[in-house]
PDB file of C-alpha atoms in Angstrom:
ATOM      1  CA  MET A 287       0.000   0.000   0.000  1.00 67.00           C
ATOM      2  CA  ALA A 288       1.241   3.469  -0.862  1.00 72.00           C
ATOM      3  CA  THR A 289       2.505   5.616   2.008  1.00 75.00           C
ATOM      4  CA  ASN A 290       3.287   9.304   2.461  1.00 68.00           C
ATOM      5  CA  ILE A 291       0.376  10.397   0.309  1.00 65.00           C
ATOM      6  CA  THR A 292      -2.258  13.046   0.980  1.00 65.00           C
ATOM      7  CA  TRP A 293      -5.668  13.538  -0.644  1.00 63.00           C
ATOM      8  CA  HIS A 294      -5.533  16.730  -2.733  1.00 66.00           C
ATOM      9  CA  PRO A 295      -8.907  18.506  -2.889  1.00 68.00           C
ATOM     10  CA  GLY A 296     -10.088  20.303  -6.014  1.00 71.00           C
ATOM     11  CA  LEU A 297     -13.468  21.353  -7.346  1.00 75.00           C
ATOM     12  CA  THR A 298     -16.369  19.947  -5.380  1.00 80.00           C
ATOM     13  CA  ARG A 299     -18.644  17.494  -7.111  1.00 80.00           C
ATOM     14  CA  ALA A 300     -21.512  19.941  -6.700  1.00 81.00           C
ATOM     15  CA  GLU A 301     -19.507  22.556  -8.608  1.00 84.00           C
ATOM     16  CA  ARG A 302     -18.722  20.131 -11.427  1.00 85.00           C
ATOM     17  CA  ASN A 303     -22.331  18.963 -11.611  1.00 84.00           C
ATOM     18  CA  SER A 304     -23.519  22.543 -11.821  1.00 83.00           C
ATOM     19  CA  LEU A 305     -21.005  23.529 -14.510  1.00 80.00           C
ATOM     20  CA  ARG A 306     -21.636  20.417 -16.615  1.00 84.00           C
ATOM     21  CA  LYS A 307     -25.389  20.459 -15.915  1.00 87.00           C
ATOM     22  CA  GLN A 308     -25.296  16.771 -15.123  1.00 92.00           C
ATOM     23  CA  GLN A 309     -24.840  14.388 -12.235  1.00 92.00           C
ATOM     24  CA  GLY A 310     -22.429  11.496 -12.579  1.00 95.00           C
ATOM     25  CA  ALA A 311     -23.252   7.863 -11.824  1.00 97.00           C
ATOM     26  CA  THR A 312     -22.094   4.339 -12.544  1.00 98.00           C
ATOM     27  CA  VAL A 313     -24.401   1.884 -14.281  1.00 98.00           C
ATOM     28  CA  TRP A 314     -22.871  -1.525 -13.627  1.00 98.00           C
ATOM     29  CA  PHE A 315     -23.951  -4.249 -16.066  1.00 98.00           C
ATOM     30  CA  THR A 316     -23.395  -7.819 -14.902  1.00 97.00           C
ATOM     31  CA  GLY A 317     -24.371 -11.151 -16.402  1.00 97.00           C
ATOM     32  CA  LEU A 318     -23.091 -14.200 -18.237  1.00 96.00           C
ATOM     33  CA  SER A 319     -21.065 -13.996 -21.410  1.00 94.00           C
ATOM     34  CA  ALA A 320     -23.451 -13.534 -24.378  1.00 94.00           C
ATOM     35  CA  SER A 321     -26.210 -12.205 -22.124  1.00 96.00           C
ATOM     36  CA  GLY A 322     -26.299  -8.948 -24.102  1.00 95.00           C
ATOM     37  CA  LYS A 323     -24.523  -6.678 -21.598  1.00 96.00           C
ATOM     38  CA  SER A 324     -22.252  -4.933 -24.076  1.00 95.00           C
ATOM     39  CA  THR A 325     -24.961  -4.581 -26.712  1.00 96.00           C
ATOM     40  CA  ILE A 326     -27.353  -2.943 -24.260  1.00 98.00           C
ATOM     41  CA  ALA A 327     -24.617  -0.771 -22.739  1.00 98.00           C
ATOM     42  CA  THR A 328     -23.569   0.460 -26.193  1.00 97.00           C
ATOM     43  CA  ALA A 329     -27.142   1.330 -27.122  1.00 98.00           C
ATOM     44  CA  LEU A 330     -27.627   3.099 -23.783  1.00 98.00           C
ATOM     45  CA  GLU A 331     -24.426   5.094 -24.273  1.00 98.00           C
ATOM     46  CA  GLN A 332     -25.660   6.258 -27.677  1.00 98.00           C
ATOM     47  CA  HIS A 333     -29.048   7.185 -26.237  1.00 97.00           C
ATOM     48  CA  LEU A 334     -27.539   9.205 -23.393  1.00 97.00           C
ATOM     49  CA  LEU A 335     -25.161  11.013 -25.730  1.00 96.00           C
ATOM     50  CA  HIS A 336     -28.076  11.930 -27.977  1.00 95.00           C
ATOM     51  CA  LEU A 337     -29.754  13.437 -24.916  1.00 93.00           C
ATOM     52  CA  GLY A 338     -26.699  15.650 -24.517  1.00 93.00           C
ATOM     53  CA  LEU A 339     -25.382  13.774 -21.482  1.00 95.00           C
ATOM     54  CA  ALA A 340     -21.729  12.826 -21.034  1.00 95.00           C
ATOM     55  CA  SER A 341     -21.452   9.043 -20.932  1.00 97.00           C
ATOM     56  CA  TYR A 342     -18.678   6.506 -21.461  1.00 96.00           C
ATOM     57  CA  ARG A 343     -18.719   2.718 -21.703  1.00 97.00           C
ATOM     58  CA  LEU A 344     -16.040   0.556 -20.120  1.00 95.00           C
ATOM     59  CA  ASP A 345     -16.143  -2.886 -21.753  1.00 90.00           C
ATOM     60  CA  GLY A 346     -14.808  -6.105 -20.260  1.00 81.00           C
ATOM     61  CA  ASP A 347     -12.855  -7.158 -23.344  1.00 82.00           C
ATOM     62  CA  ASN A 348     -11.671  -3.687 -24.308  1.00 87.00           C
ATOM     63  CA  VAL A 349      -9.945  -2.895 -21.012  1.00 85.00           C
ATOM     64  CA  ARG A 350      -7.937  -6.110 -21.256  1.00 85.00           C
ATOM     65  CA  PHE A 351      -6.165  -4.674 -24.290  1.00 89.00           C
ATOM     66  CA  GLY A 352      -4.669  -1.954 -22.126  1.00 91.00           C
ATOM     67  CA  LEU A 353      -5.384  -1.189 -18.475  1.00 86.00           C
ATOM     68  CA  ASN A 354      -5.853  -4.836 -17.473  1.00 89.00           C
ATOM     69  CA  LYS A 355      -3.748  -6.625 -20.086  1.00 91.00           C
ATOM     70  CA  ASP A 356      -1.594  -8.088 -17.320  1.00 92.00           C
ATOM     71  CA  LEU A 357      -4.530 -10.001 -15.805  1.00 89.00           C
ATOM     72  CA  GLY A 358      -5.800 -13.490 -16.560  1.00 86.00           C
ATOM     73  CA  PHE A 359      -9.065 -15.162 -15.568  1.00 85.00           C
ATOM     74  CA  SER A 360      -8.226 -16.802 -12.262  1.00 85.00           C
ATOM     75  CA  GLU A 361     -10.406 -15.782  -9.337  1.00 86.00           C
ATOM     76  CA  LYS A 362      -7.608 -13.562  -8.014  1.00 92.00           C
ATOM     77  CA  ASP A 363      -7.169 -11.828 -11.372  1.00 90.00           C
ATOM     78  CA  ARG A 364     -10.916 -11.422 -11.824  1.00 88.00           C
ATOM     79  CA  ASN A 365     -11.070  -9.754  -8.408  1.00 90.00           C
ATOM     80  CA  GLU A 366      -8.312  -7.323  -9.377  1.00 93.00           C
ATOM     81  CA  ASN A 367      -9.925  -6.714 -12.764  1.00 91.00           C
ATOM     82  CA  ILE A 368     -13.152  -5.593 -11.107  1.00 92.00           C
ATOM     83  CA  ARG A 369     -11.347  -3.588  -8.427  1.00 94.00           C
ATOM     84  CA  ARG A 370      -9.515  -1.536 -11.057  1.00 95.00           C
ATOM     85  CA  ILE A 371     -12.637  -0.985 -13.133  1.00 95.00           C
ATOM     86  CA  ALA A 372     -14.601   0.089 -10.076  1.00 96.00           C
ATOM     87  CA  GLU A 373     -11.939   2.697  -9.331  1.00 95.00           C
ATOM     88  CA  VAL A 374     -11.992   3.975 -12.926  1.00 96.00           C
ATOM     89  CA  ALA A 375     -15.804   4.056 -13.032  1.00 97.00           C
ATOM     90  CA  LYS A 376     -15.820   6.029  -9.796  1.00 95.00           C
ATOM     91  CA  LEU A 377     -13.484   8.620 -11.339  1.00 94.00           C
ATOM     92  CA  PHE A 378     -15.790   8.961 -14.351  1.00 96.00           C
ATOM     93  CA  ALA A 379     -18.849   9.278 -12.111  1.00 95.00           C
ATOM     94  CA  ASP A 380     -17.095  11.832  -9.912  1.00 92.00           C
ATOM     95  CA  SER A 381     -16.343  13.885 -13.057  1.00 93.00           C
ATOM     96  CA  SER A 382     -20.113  14.206 -13.686  1.00 94.00           C
ATOM     97  CA  THR A 383     -20.102  11.499 -16.357  1.00 96.00           C
ATOM     98  CA  ILE A 384     -22.436   8.503 -16.506  1.00 97.00           C
ATOM     99  CA  ALA A 385     -20.070   5.533 -16.567  1.00 98.00           C
ATOM    100  CA  LEU A 386     -21.378   2.294 -18.082  1.00 98.00           C
ATOM    101  CA  THR A 387     -19.449  -0.820 -17.139  1.00 97.00           C
ATOM    102  CA  SER A 388     -20.036  -4.067 -19.009  1.00 95.00           C
ATOM    103  CA  PHE A 389     -18.324  -6.907 -17.161  1.00 93.00           C
ATOM    104  CA  ILE A 390     -19.360 -10.424 -16.250  1.00 94.00           C
ATOM    105  CA  SER A 391     -18.154  -9.594 -12.704  1.00 94.00           C
ATOM    106  CA  PRO A 392     -19.202 -13.052 -11.496  1.00 93.00           C
ATOM    107  CA  TYR A 393     -18.517 -12.660  -7.787  1.00 93.00           C
ATOM    108  CA  ARG A 394     -21.068 -10.908  -5.612  1.00 96.00           C
ATOM    109  CA  ALA A 395     -18.390  -9.731  -3.167  1.00 95.00           C
ATOM    110  CA  ASP A 396     -16.543  -7.897  -5.939  1.00 95.00           C
ATOM    111  CA  ARG A 397     -19.705  -6.116  -7.079  1.00 96.00           C
ATOM    112  CA  ASP A 398     -20.520  -5.225  -3.476  1.00 96.00           C
ATOM    113  CA  GLN A 399     -17.017  -3.809  -3.113  1.00 96.00           C
ATOM    114  CA  ALA A 400     -17.520  -1.704  -6.248  1.00 97.00           C
ATOM    115  CA  ARG A 401     -20.740  -0.346  -4.777  1.00 97.00           C
ATOM    116  CA  ALA A 402     -19.093   0.377  -1.437  1.00 95.00           C
ATOM    117  CA  LEU A 403     -16.323   2.262  -3.207  1.00 93.00           C
ATOM    118  CA  HIS A 404     -18.917   4.604  -4.727  1.00 95.00           C
ATOM    119  CA  GLU A 405     -20.722   4.995  -1.425  1.00 91.00           C
ATOM    120  CA  ASN A 406     -17.635   5.618   0.716  1.00 81.00           C
ATOM    121  CA  THR A 407     -15.805   8.557  -0.837  1.00 66.00           C
ATOM    122  CA  ASN A 408     -12.427   9.864   0.313  1.00 60.00           C
ATOM    123  CA  ASN A 409     -13.864  13.163   1.416  1.00 59.00           C
ATOM    124  CA  THR A 410     -17.031  14.628   2.856  1.00 60.00           C
ATOM    125  CA  GLU A 411     -19.058  14.559  -0.375  1.00 72.00           C
ATOM    126  CA  SER A 412     -22.194  12.488  -0.772  1.00 84.00           C
ATOM    127  CA  PRO A 413     -22.156   8.922  -2.156  1.00 91.00           C
ATOM    128  CA  LEU A 414     -22.020   8.459  -5.914  1.00 95.00           C
ATOM    129  CA  PRO A 415     -25.036   6.733  -7.497  1.00 96.00           C
ATOM    130  CA  PHE A 416     -24.326   3.073  -8.305  1.00 98.00           C
ATOM    131  CA  ILE A 417     -26.935   1.224 -10.357  1.00 98.00           C
ATOM    132  CA  GLU A 418     -26.494  -2.522 -10.723  1.00 98.00           C
ATOM    133  CA  VAL A 419     -28.140  -3.891 -13.874  1.00 98.00           C
ATOM    134  CA  PHE A 420     -28.479  -7.672 -13.941  1.00 98.00           C
ATOM    135  CA  VAL A 421     -28.727  -8.842 -17.550  1.00 98.00           C
ATOM    136  CA  ASP A 422     -30.219 -12.223 -16.822  1.00 97.00           C
ATOM    137  CA  ILE A 423     -30.144 -15.130 -19.256  1.00 97.00           C
ATOM    138  CA  PRO A 424     -30.246 -18.915 -18.817  1.00 95.00           C
ATOM    139  CA  VAL A 425     -26.858 -20.434 -19.592  1.00 94.00           C
ATOM    140  CA  GLU A 426     -28.538 -22.663 -22.205  1.00 94.00           C
ATOM    141  CA  GLU A 427     -29.732 -19.591 -24.101  1.00 94.00           C
ATOM    142  CA  ALA A 428     -26.340 -17.908 -23.783  1.00 93.00           C
ATOM    143  CA  GLU A 429     -24.737 -21.004 -25.284  1.00 93.00           C
ATOM    144  CA  LYS A 430     -27.115 -20.856 -28.239  1.00 93.00           C
ATOM    145  CA  ARG A 431     -26.028 -17.293 -28.952  1.00 93.00           C
ATOM    146  CA  ASP A 432     -22.300 -17.801 -28.260  1.00 88.00           C
ATOM    147  CA  PRO A 433     -21.177 -15.098 -30.768  1.00 87.00           C
ATOM    148  CA  LYS A 434     -17.497 -15.535 -29.857  1.00 89.00           C
ATOM    149  CA  GLY A 435     -17.561 -19.340 -29.708  1.00 92.00           C
ATOM    150  CA  LEU A 436     -16.413 -19.234 -26.104  1.00 93.00           C
ATOM    151  CA  TYR A 437     -18.934 -21.668 -24.665  1.00 89.00           C
ATOM    152  CA  LYS A 438     -18.005 -24.244 -27.283  1.00 91.00           C
ATOM    153  CA  LYS A 439     -14.334 -23.869 -26.377  1.00 93.00           C
ATOM    154  CA  ALA A 440     -15.146 -24.040 -22.668  1.00 91.00           C
ATOM    155  CA  ARG A 441     -17.148 -27.240 -23.126  1.00 92.00           C
ATOM    156  CA  ALA A 442     -14.204 -28.693 -25.039  1.00 91.00           C
ATOM    157  CA  GLY A 443     -11.847 -27.822 -22.190  1.00 91.00           C
ATOM    158  CA  GLU A 444      -9.962 -25.253 -24.255  1.00 94.00           C
ATOM    159  CA  ILE A 445     -10.871 -22.406 -21.868  1.00 92.00           C
ATOM    160  CA  LYS A 446     -10.430 -22.826 -18.142  1.00 90.00           C
ATOM    161  CA  ASP A 447     -12.283 -20.881 -15.445  1.00 88.00           C
ATOM    162  CA  PHE A 448     -15.121 -19.964 -17.815  1.00 92.00           C
ATOM    163  CA  THR A 449     -18.084 -18.437 -16.013  1.00 93.00           C
ATOM    164  CA  GLY A 450     -21.223 -20.556 -16.136  1.00 92.00           C
ATOM    165  CA  ILE A 451     -19.340 -23.679 -17.217  1.00 93.00           C
ATOM    166  CA  SER A 452     -16.209 -24.257 -15.138  1.00 92.00           C
ATOM    167  CA  ALA A 453     -16.410 -21.199 -12.888  1.00 91.00           C
ATOM    168  CA  PRO A 454     -19.335 -19.873 -10.839  1.00 93.00           C
ATOM    169  CA  TYR A 455     -21.598 -16.901 -11.442  1.00 95.00           C
ATOM    170  CA  GLU A 456     -23.217 -15.449  -8.337  1.00 96.00           C
ATOM    171  CA  GLU A 457     -26.427 -13.689  -9.298  1.00 97.00           C
ATOM    172  CA  PRO A 458     -27.214 -10.294  -7.763  1.00 97.00           C
ATOM    173  CA  LYS A 459     -29.648 -10.481  -4.876  1.00 95.00           C
ATOM    174  CA  ASN A 460     -31.178  -7.014  -5.199  1.00 96.00           C
ATOM    175  CA  PRO A 461     -30.142  -5.295  -8.435  1.00 98.00           C
ATOM    176  CA  GLU A 462     -31.629  -1.894  -9.153  1.00 98.00           C
ATOM    177  CA  VAL A 463     -32.608  -3.125 -12.620  1.00 98.00           C
ATOM    178  CA  HIS A 464     -33.279  -6.743 -13.632  1.00 98.00           C
ATOM    179  CA  ILE A 465     -33.479  -7.444 -17.356  1.00 98.00           C
ATOM    180  CA  HIS A 466     -34.398 -10.853 -18.786  1.00 97.00           C
ATOM    181  CA  SER A 467     -32.542 -10.479 -22.046  1.00 96.00           C
ATOM    182  CA  GLU A 468     -34.006 -13.539 -23.761  1.00 95.00           C
ATOM    183  CA  LYS A 469     -37.439 -11.899 -23.449  1.00 96.00           C
ATOM    184  CA  THR A 470     -36.468  -8.235 -23.785  1.00 97.00           C
ATOM    185  CA  SER A 471     -35.254  -6.404 -26.899  1.00 97.00           C
ATOM    186  CA  VAL A 472     -32.264  -4.078 -26.734  1.00 98.00           C
ATOM    187  CA  GLU A 473     -34.558  -1.081 -27.240  1.00 98.00           C
ATOM    188  CA  GLU A 474     -36.838  -2.216 -24.428  1.00 98.00           C
ATOM    189  CA  ALA A 475     -33.872  -2.782 -22.130  1.00 98.00           C
ATOM    190  CA  VAL A 476     -32.546   0.719 -22.804  1.00 98.00           C
ATOM    191  CA  ALA A 477     -35.990   2.199 -22.135  1.00 98.00           C
ATOM    192  CA  ILE A 478     -36.183   0.360 -18.791  1.00 98.00           C
ATOM    193  CA  ILE A 479     -32.804   1.695 -17.675  1.00 98.00           C
ATOM    194  CA  VAL A 480     -33.481   5.230 -18.906  1.00 97.00           C
ATOM    195  CA  LYS A 481     -36.764   5.228 -16.992  1.00 97.00           C
ATOM    196  CA  TYR A 482     -34.940   4.203 -13.825  1.00 97.00           C
ATOM    197  CA  LEU A 483     -32.302   6.911 -14.290  1.00 97.00           C
ATOM    198  CA  ASP A 484     -34.959   9.541 -14.952  1.00 95.00           C
ATOM    199  CA  GLU A 485     -37.061   8.517 -11.949  1.00 95.00           C
ATOM    200  CA  HIS A 486     -33.978   8.874  -9.751  1.00 94.00           C
ATOM    201  CA  GLY A 487     -33.086  12.336 -10.996  1.00 91.00           C
ATOM    202  CA  LEU A 488     -30.031  11.384 -13.052  1.00 93.00           C
ATOM    203  CA  LEU A 489     -31.304  12.754 -16.361  1.00 89.00           C
ATOM    204  CA  ARG A 490     -33.282  15.835 -15.429  1.00 68.00           C
ATOM    205  CA  GLN A 491     -30.508  18.413 -15.658  1.00 58.00           C
ATOM    206  CA  GLY A 492     -29.492  17.245 -19.120  1.00 45.00           C
ATOM    207  CA  LEU A 493     -33.066  16.890 -20.339  1.00 42.00           C
ATOM    208  CA  SER A 494     -34.039  20.359 -19.109  1.00 41.00           C
ATOM    209  CA  ASP A 495     -31.587  21.911 -21.565  1.00 39.00           C
ATOM    210  CA  GLY A 496     -32.525  19.621 -24.465  1.00 36.00           C
TER     211      GLY A 496
END
């Protein structure tokens, strides 16, 4: 752990929110591979940008090309993967941006830690909104989709520690939004999430100027 460091204060979050006319938040998508997380998150990002709101998507595969390229898929590495992403998402949210994270994030404890990180800030400011979106799909349906051929490889033993096959997935107990993706279109899923964000005051500043 780093020592001899001191938190350096800057603009308050209230000041940033006022200047950018938007409140930041993290929308945390979780679910099995091929559940539709990234597809829904991408469509939501486009929708929010069209509303004039700053939004950015952090994708599970994309970050492994850079920030997390040193990590594998063991439980320890998965834990560190989620820890880093939670920290990055918090920075985005604190900058008055709506961060969208699309990660399997199979372990409940890791997701709870990400939430706690947003709730327990390093200063006296209020907690950052953290919205867990469970993109729910039966593993049998996910295998039918299998756009990357990962389930087939996992069944053949070519991929170890694959969530839903050789590694566990712990479903959220009380997600803010629960989407059954085999029964819900991408457009419907986006509408459900946007409604939740609007009802909780996360879109009103941007919409008022639209």
